[in-house]
Amino acid sequence: MLRIWGRQPLRGQVKISGAKNSALVIMAGALLCADDCHIRNVPSLVDVSRMGEILSALGVKLQRQGDTLEINASHIGQSKAPYELVSQLRASFFIIGPLLARLGMARVPLPGGCAIGARPVDLHVRGLQAMGADVQIEHGTVHAYLKGGKKRLQGARIYLDCPSVGATETLMMAATLAEGETIIENAAQEPEVVDLANFCRAMGARIRGAGTNTIVISGVPRLHSTDYSIIPDRIEAGTFLVAGAITRSEISLAPVVPDHLTAVIAKLRSIGADVVADAPNRLRLIPGQRHVATDIKTMPFPGFPTDMQAQFMALLTLSEGNSVISETVFENRLRHVAELNRMGADITVKNNIAIVRGVPMLSGAPVVATDLRASAALVLAGLAADGVTTIQSLQHLDRGYENLEGKLQGLGAKLCRVEADTEPNPVDAPNLPTVLS
Ligand code: EPZ
């Protein structure tokens, strides 16, 4: 359980880790290569460890040296991923494309839904079928293999009904070793898709158009080893920008790629805060005197990221006026509303649209996290709230944020991880200076 003493001003600079959603797919991408791959700037996260366990179960050799992962997939012992590992990490489904491309077959348990939605993989499956794979789903496992003893997948023109990040990444990886040219239309444009494309190109893949809605991949017979560094995590960076705004504190964060945060920066400015680049890869958040309401509609990149919706909602609970938040990407990603309302927020939800009426103050309370980004939203609300907030179910937070409480403590926040059964004891409270106007 996390205990947070609210209304502490923050100051200083925080280091942003490597992007979780790049690390997970690039680790799967290393299966495409029969040589050593060095991947740098890999964050220490539960999800990254789980992906490592899945690769090891396939016979891949992994070694971690600090923030560098050394992966050798020269020998893939088998094409079946263990259910008990896959069921704990949806992203493990990313191995299906590379396994098919390398071995001509893959048996991957169907990833279940999760707290935020059904998370179907029909676009992944249909795309692989278009590339010549025979895909059957039996007893909860996806069996994919090349028909008629064919050795390689065939390039194809594939249109994605929605610009799915995962489907774009699965099909791009499968296409790197396919026969001929693959065109992915209505492709996702997220920075993590571009990061994966750059990693594959560093291994010798021929990919054009990553970052646009049309990606063209010309298959090659094999890929070679590479040494690649992952981009900074734009969602972690966005989360810290909101931490500065919600506590009315001026803080800096680095390294960041400002172009990955255009929508978030625009919305912070629209409520009255400001974000300045005081070095090529460093941003500074300057809070406004007053923060006013704004409307948010989550969209595929370059729109406002769904992974920042919960965190920004926490900020808008304290902005003057009414904000309308539409979550258009996932069907069940408003579960943090109930917990924010327990802290004194005034939010109503109708048909996946939240109306947030700004209140002058949140009050600390015991709350329960439901998913990764909802947990982050509750931490942010706790930093601003009057009094003590305790957050249960920290396993969600540990999946996606590297040492979040250590980084917040480094900025002056008063919070600590405690065993669940201890009650907040006033004498435990650090000597809190009077805070914030
Ligand atoms: C990736 O998930 C991210 N995860 C998510 O981050 C992120 O929220 C999401 O992209 C959107 O940006 C990783 O990269 C590991 P999608 P993904 O396929 O690939 C529908 C976080 O908090 N869809 O772009 O699963 C789907 O139901 C996580 O870090 C299909 O219908 O997202 C959803 O409504 C959460 N069929 C929409 O597309 C498919 O075959 C977007 O999903 C695939 C997706």
mmCIF file of N, CA, C and O in Angstrom, residues 7 242 245-248 271 289-293 311-323 340 343-347 356-363 380-386 436:
data_model
loop_
_atom_site.group_PDB
_atom_site.id
_atom_site.type_symbol
_atom_site.label_atom_id
_atom_site.label_comp_id
_atom_site.label_asym_id
_atom_site.label_seq_id
_atom_site.Cartn_x
_atom_site.Cartn_y
_atom_site.Cartn_z
ATOM 1 N N ARG A 7 -0.521 17.856 -0.593
ATOM 2 C CA ARG A 7 -0.290 19.302 -0.595
ATOM 3 C C ARG A 7 1.164 19.678 -0.319
ATOM 4 O O ARG A 7 1.463 20.678 0.300
ATOM 5 N N VAL A 242 1.900 16.324 -15.305
ATOM 6 C CA VAL A 242 0.658 16.516 -14.540
ATOM 7 C C VAL A 242 0.956 16.610 -13.054
ATOM 8 O O VAL A 242 0.339 17.408 -12.330
ATOM 9 N N ALA A 245 1.778 20.137 -12.448
ATOM 10 C CA ALA A 245 0.614 21.026 -12.579
ATOM 11 C C ALA A 245 -0.332 20.861 -11.394
ATOM 12 O O ALA A 245 -0.794 21.836 -10.809
ATOM 13 N N ILE A 246 -0.585 19.606 -10.972
ATOM 14 C CA ILE A 246 -1.611 19.382 -9.940
ATOM 15 C C ILE A 246 -1.127 19.847 -8.563
ATOM 16 O O ILE A 246 -1.932 20.130 -7.677
ATOM 17 N N THR A 247 0.201 19.924 -8.372
ATOM 18 C CA THR A 247 0.718 20.419 -7.078
ATOM 19 C C THR A 247 1.180 21.868 -7.202
ATOM 20 O O THR A 247 1.839 22.399 -6.309
ATOM 21 N N ARG A 248 0.866 22.473 -8.388
ATOM 22 C CA ARG A 248 1.247 23.883 -8.633
ATOM 23 C C ARG A 248 2.756 24.071 -8.418
ATOM 24 O O ARG A 248 3.185 25.016 -7.754
ATOM 25 N N ILE A 271 -5.260 24.766 -20.090
ATOM 26 C CA ILE A 271 -5.835 24.975 -18.743
ATOM 27 C C ILE A 271 -5.145 26.112 -18.012
ATOM 28 O O ILE A 271 -5.583 26.522 -16.940
ATOM 29 N N GLN A 289 -1.398 30.424 -12.409
ATOM 30 C CA GLN A 289 -1.979 30.944 -11.163
ATOM 31 C C GLN A 289 -3.315 30.237 -10.903
ATOM 32 O O GLN A 289 -3.616 29.801 -9.818
ATOM 33 N N ARG A 290 -4.112 30.141 -11.995
ATOM 34 C CA ARG A 290 -5.391 29.422 -11.911
ATOM 35 C C ARG A 290 -5.367 28.359 -13.009
ATOM 36 O O ARG A 290 -4.764 28.573 -14.061
ATOM 37 N N HIS A 291 -6.015 27.245 -12.787
ATOM 38 C CA HIS A 291 -6.176 26.257 -13.852
ATOM 39 C C HIS A 291 -7.660 26.170 -14.195
ATOM 40 O O HIS A 291 -8.495 26.040 -13.298
ATOM 41 N N VAL A 292 -7.965 26.273 -15.469
ATOM 42 C CA VAL A 292 -9.371 26.245 -15.896
ATOM 43 C C VAL A 292 -9.676 24.950 -16.651
ATOM 44 O O VAL A 292 -8.767 24.221 -17.058
ATOM 45 N N ALA A 293 -10.955 24.693 -16.838
ATOM 46 C CA ALA A 293 -11.413 23.446 -17.468
ATOM 47 C C ALA A 293 -11.000 23.392 -18.940
ATOM 48 O O ALA A 293 -10.718 24.422 -19.553
ATOM 49 N N GLN A 311 -4.759 10.302 -15.783
ATOM 50 C CA GLN A 311 -3.906 11.258 -15.101
ATOM 51 C C GLN A 311 -4.428 12.690 -15.326
ATOM 52 O O GLN A 311 -4.484 13.494 -14.398
ATOM 53 N N PHE A 312 -4.847 12.985 -16.546
ATOM 54 C CA PHE A 312 -5.321 14.348 -16.829
ATOM 55 C C PHE A 312 -6.661 14.604 -16.157
ATOM 56 O O PHE A 312 -6.952 15.728 -15.725
ATOM 57 N N MET A 313 -7.464 13.545 -16.000
ATOM 58 C CA MET A 313 -8.748 13.718 -15.306
ATOM 59 C C MET A 313 -8.503 14.139 -13.856
ATOM 60 O O MET A 313 -9.177 15.041 -13.346
ATOM 61 N N ALA A 314 -7.484 13.537 -13.225
ATOM 62 C CA ALA A 314 -7.167 13.923 -11.836
ATOM 63 C C ALA A 314 -6.883 15.418 -11.778
ATOM 64 O O ALA A 314 -7.370 16.134 -10.901
ATOM 65 N N LEU A 315 -6.146 15.921 -12.759
ATOM 66 C CA LEU A 315 -5.813 17.353 -12.791
ATOM 67 C C LEU A 315 -7.071 18.196 -12.993
ATOM 68 O O LEU A 315 -7.268 19.223 -12.345
ATOM 69 N N LEU A 316 -7.959 17.739 -13.857
ATOM 70 C CA LEU A 316 -9.158 18.531 -14.186
ATOM 71 C C LEU A 316 -10.170 18.562 -13.040
ATOM 72 O O LEU A 316 -11.030 19.440 -12.986
ATOM 73 N N THR A 317 -10.038 17.623 -12.075
ATOM 74 C CA THR A 317 -10.978 17.668 -10.934
ATOM 75 C C THR A 317 -10.755 18.952 -10.127
ATOM 76 O O THR A 317 -11.632 19.385 -9.385
ATOM 77 N N LEU A 318 -9.571 19.555 -10.268
ATOM 78 C CA LEU A 318 -9.246 20.771 -9.494
ATOM 79 C C LEU A 318 -9.179 22.003 -10.384
ATOM 80 O O LEU A 318 -8.749 23.071 -9.956
ATOM 81 N N SER A 319 -9.585 21.878 -11.664
ATOM 82 C CA SER A 319 -9.588 23.033 -12.573
ATOM 83 C C SER A 319 -10.958 23.698 -12.505
ATOM 84 O O SER A 319 -11.984 23.021 -12.389
ATOM 85 N N GLU A 320 -10.986 25.027 -12.574
ATOM 86 C CA GLU A 320 -12.265 25.744 -12.443
ATOM 87 C C GLU A 320 -13.146 25.511 -13.680
ATOM 88 O O GLU A 320 -12.675 25.657 -14.806
ATOM 89 N N GLY A 321 -14.407 25.138 -13.431
ATOM 90 C CA GLY A 321 -15.320 24.941 -14.564
ATOM 91 C C GLY A 321 -15.523 23.464 -14.861
ATOM 92 O O GLY A 321 -15.010 22.589 -14.158
ATOM 93 N N ASN A 322 -16.295 23.224 -15.932
ATOM 94 C CA ASN A 322 -16.657 21.842 -16.285
ATOM 95 C C ASN A 322 -15.842 21.367 -17.476
ATOM 96 O O ASN A 322 -15.786 22.038 -18.504
ATOM 97 N N SER A 323 -15.234 20.178 -17.332
ATOM 98 C CA SER A 323 -14.474 19.561 -18.440
ATOM 99 C C SER A 323 -15.211 18.328 -18.919
ATOM 100 O O SER A 323 -15.779 17.586 -18.107
ATOM 101 N N LEU A 340 -11.780 8.652 -7.589
ATOM 102 C CA LEU A 340 -11.529 10.105 -7.501
ATOM 103 C C LEU A 340 -12.694 10.783 -6.782
ATOM 104 O O LEU A 340 -12.496 11.691 -5.961
ATOM 105 N N MET A 343 -12.503 10.901 -3.210
ATOM 106 C CA MET A 343 -11.555 11.919 -2.694
ATOM 107 C C MET A 343 -12.141 13.323 -2.812
ATOM 108 O O MET A 343 -11.433 14.317 -2.661
ATOM 109 N N GLY A 344 -13.452 13.388 -3.155
ATOM 110 C CA GLY A 344 -14.086 14.708 -3.174
ATOM 111 C C GLY A 344 -14.221 15.306 -4.555
ATOM 112 O O GLY A 344 -14.682 16.438 -4.700
ATOM 113 N N ALA A 345 -13.842 14.544 -5.583
ATOM 114 C CA ALA A 345 -14.040 15.064 -6.946
ATOM 115 C C ALA A 345 -15.525 15.014 -7.270
ATOM 116 O O ALA A 345 -16.307 14.345 -6.576
ATOM 117 N N ASP A 346 -15.920 15.725 -8.351
ATOM 118 C CA ASP A 346 -17.339 15.776 -8.728
ATOM 119 C C ASP A 346 -17.425 15.406 -10.203
ATOM 120 O O ASP A 346 -17.345 16.265 -11.072
ATOM 121 N N ILE A 347 -17.490 14.084 -10.459
ATOM 122 C CA ILE A 347 -17.446 13.572 -11.830
ATOM 123 C C ILE A 347 -18.669 12.701 -12.063
ATOM 124 O O ILE A 347 -19.002 11.857 -11.237
ATOM 125 N N VAL A 356 -16.492 16.456 -15.701
ATOM 126 C CA VAL A 356 -15.729 16.749 -14.483
ATOM 127 C C VAL A 356 -16.028 18.180 -14.062
ATOM 128 O O VAL A 356 -15.695 19.127 -14.783
ATOM 129 N N ARG A 357 -16.686 18.337 -12.919
ATOM 130 C CA ARG A 357 -16.950 19.697 -12.398
ATOM 131 C C ARG A 357 -15.841 20.026 -11.400
ATOM 132 O O ARG A 357 -15.651 19.316 -10.405
ATOM 133 N N GLY A 358 -15.085 21.078 -11.693
ATOM 134 C CA GLY A 358 -13.949 21.420 -10.843
ATOM 135 C C GLY A 358 -14.370 21.717 -9.411
ATOM 136 O O GLY A 358 -15.414 22.308 -9.183
ATOM 137 N N VAL A 359 -13.567 21.245 -8.462
ATOM 138 C CA VAL A 359 -13.801 21.538 -7.036
ATOM 139 C C VAL A 359 -12.551 22.234 -6.499
ATOM 140 O O VAL A 359 -11.468 22.090 -7.063
ATOM 141 N N PRO A 360 -12.688 22.997 -5.411
ATOM 142 C CA PRO A 360 -11.518 23.736 -4.898
ATOM 143 C C PRO A 360 -10.463 22.846 -4.245
ATOM 144 O O PRO A 360 -9.285 23.188 -4.218
ATOM 145 N N MET A 361 -10.899 21.674 -3.751
ATOM 146 C CA MET A 361 -9.941 20.855 -2.987
ATOM 147 C C MET A 361 -10.342 19.382 -3.047
ATOM 148 O O MET A 361 -11.526 19.060 -3.052
ATOM 149 N N LEU A 362 -9.359 18.506 -3.079
ATOM 150 C CA LEU A 362 -9.616 17.066 -2.893
ATOM 151 C C LEU A 362 -9.221 16.733 -1.457
ATOM 152 O O LEU A 362 -8.390 17.422 -0.855
ATOM 153 N N SER A 363 -9.832 15.668 -0.901
ATOM 154 C CA SER A 363 -9.418 15.276 0.453
ATOM 155 C C SER A 363 -8.869 13.858 0.427
ATOM 156 O O SER A 363 -9.404 12.982 -0.258
ATOM 157 N N LEU A 380 -1.468 10.954 -8.269
ATOM 158 C CA LEU A 380 -1.467 12.391 -8.563
ATOM 159 C C LEU A 380 -2.505 13.111 -7.714
ATOM 160 O O LEU A 380 -2.234 14.171 -7.133
ATOM 161 N N ALA A 381 -3.685 12.522 -7.591
ATOM 162 C CA ALA A 381 -4.734 13.145 -6.768
ATOM 163 C C ALA A 381 -4.278 13.201 -5.312
ATOM 164 O O ALA A 381 -4.478 14.212 -4.622
ATOM 165 N N GLY A 382 -3.601 12.141 -4.858
ATOM 166 C CA GLY A 382 -3.111 12.107 -3.477
ATOM 167 C C GLY A 382 -2.068 13.175 -3.206
ATOM 168 O O GLY A 382 -2.016 13.758 -2.119
ATOM 169 N N LEU A 383 -1.250 13.488 -4.223
ATOM 170 C CA LEU A 383 -0.216 14.526 -4.053
ATOM 171 C C LEU A 383 -0.857 15.886 -3.812
ATOM 172 O O LEU A 383 -0.308 16.734 -3.109
ATOM 173 N N ALA A 384 -2.061 16.088 -4.395
ATOM 174 C CA ALA A 384 -2.711 17.412 -4.304
ATOM 175 C C ALA A 384 -3.707 17.458 -3.147
ATOM 176 O O ALA A 384 -4.056 18.534 -2.667
ATOM 177 N N ALA A 385 -4.160 16.301 -2.681
ATOM 178 C CA ALA A 385 -5.280 16.281 -1.719
ATOM 179 C C ALA A 385 -4.850 16.769 -0.343
ATOM 180 O O ALA A 385 -3.674 16.694 0.025
ATOM 181 N N ASP A 386 -5.827 17.227 0.407
ATOM 182 C CA ASP A 386 -5.600 17.676 1.786
ATOM 183 C C ASP A 386 -5.638 16.453 2.696
ATOM 184 O O ASP A 386 -6.624 15.719 2.678
ATOM 185 N N LEU A 436 1.451 25.270 0.064
ATOM 186 C CA LEU A 436 0.536 25.773 -0.988
ATOM 187 C C LEU A 436 -0.437 26.829 -0.485
ATOM 188 O O LEU A 436 -1.007 26.682 0.586
#
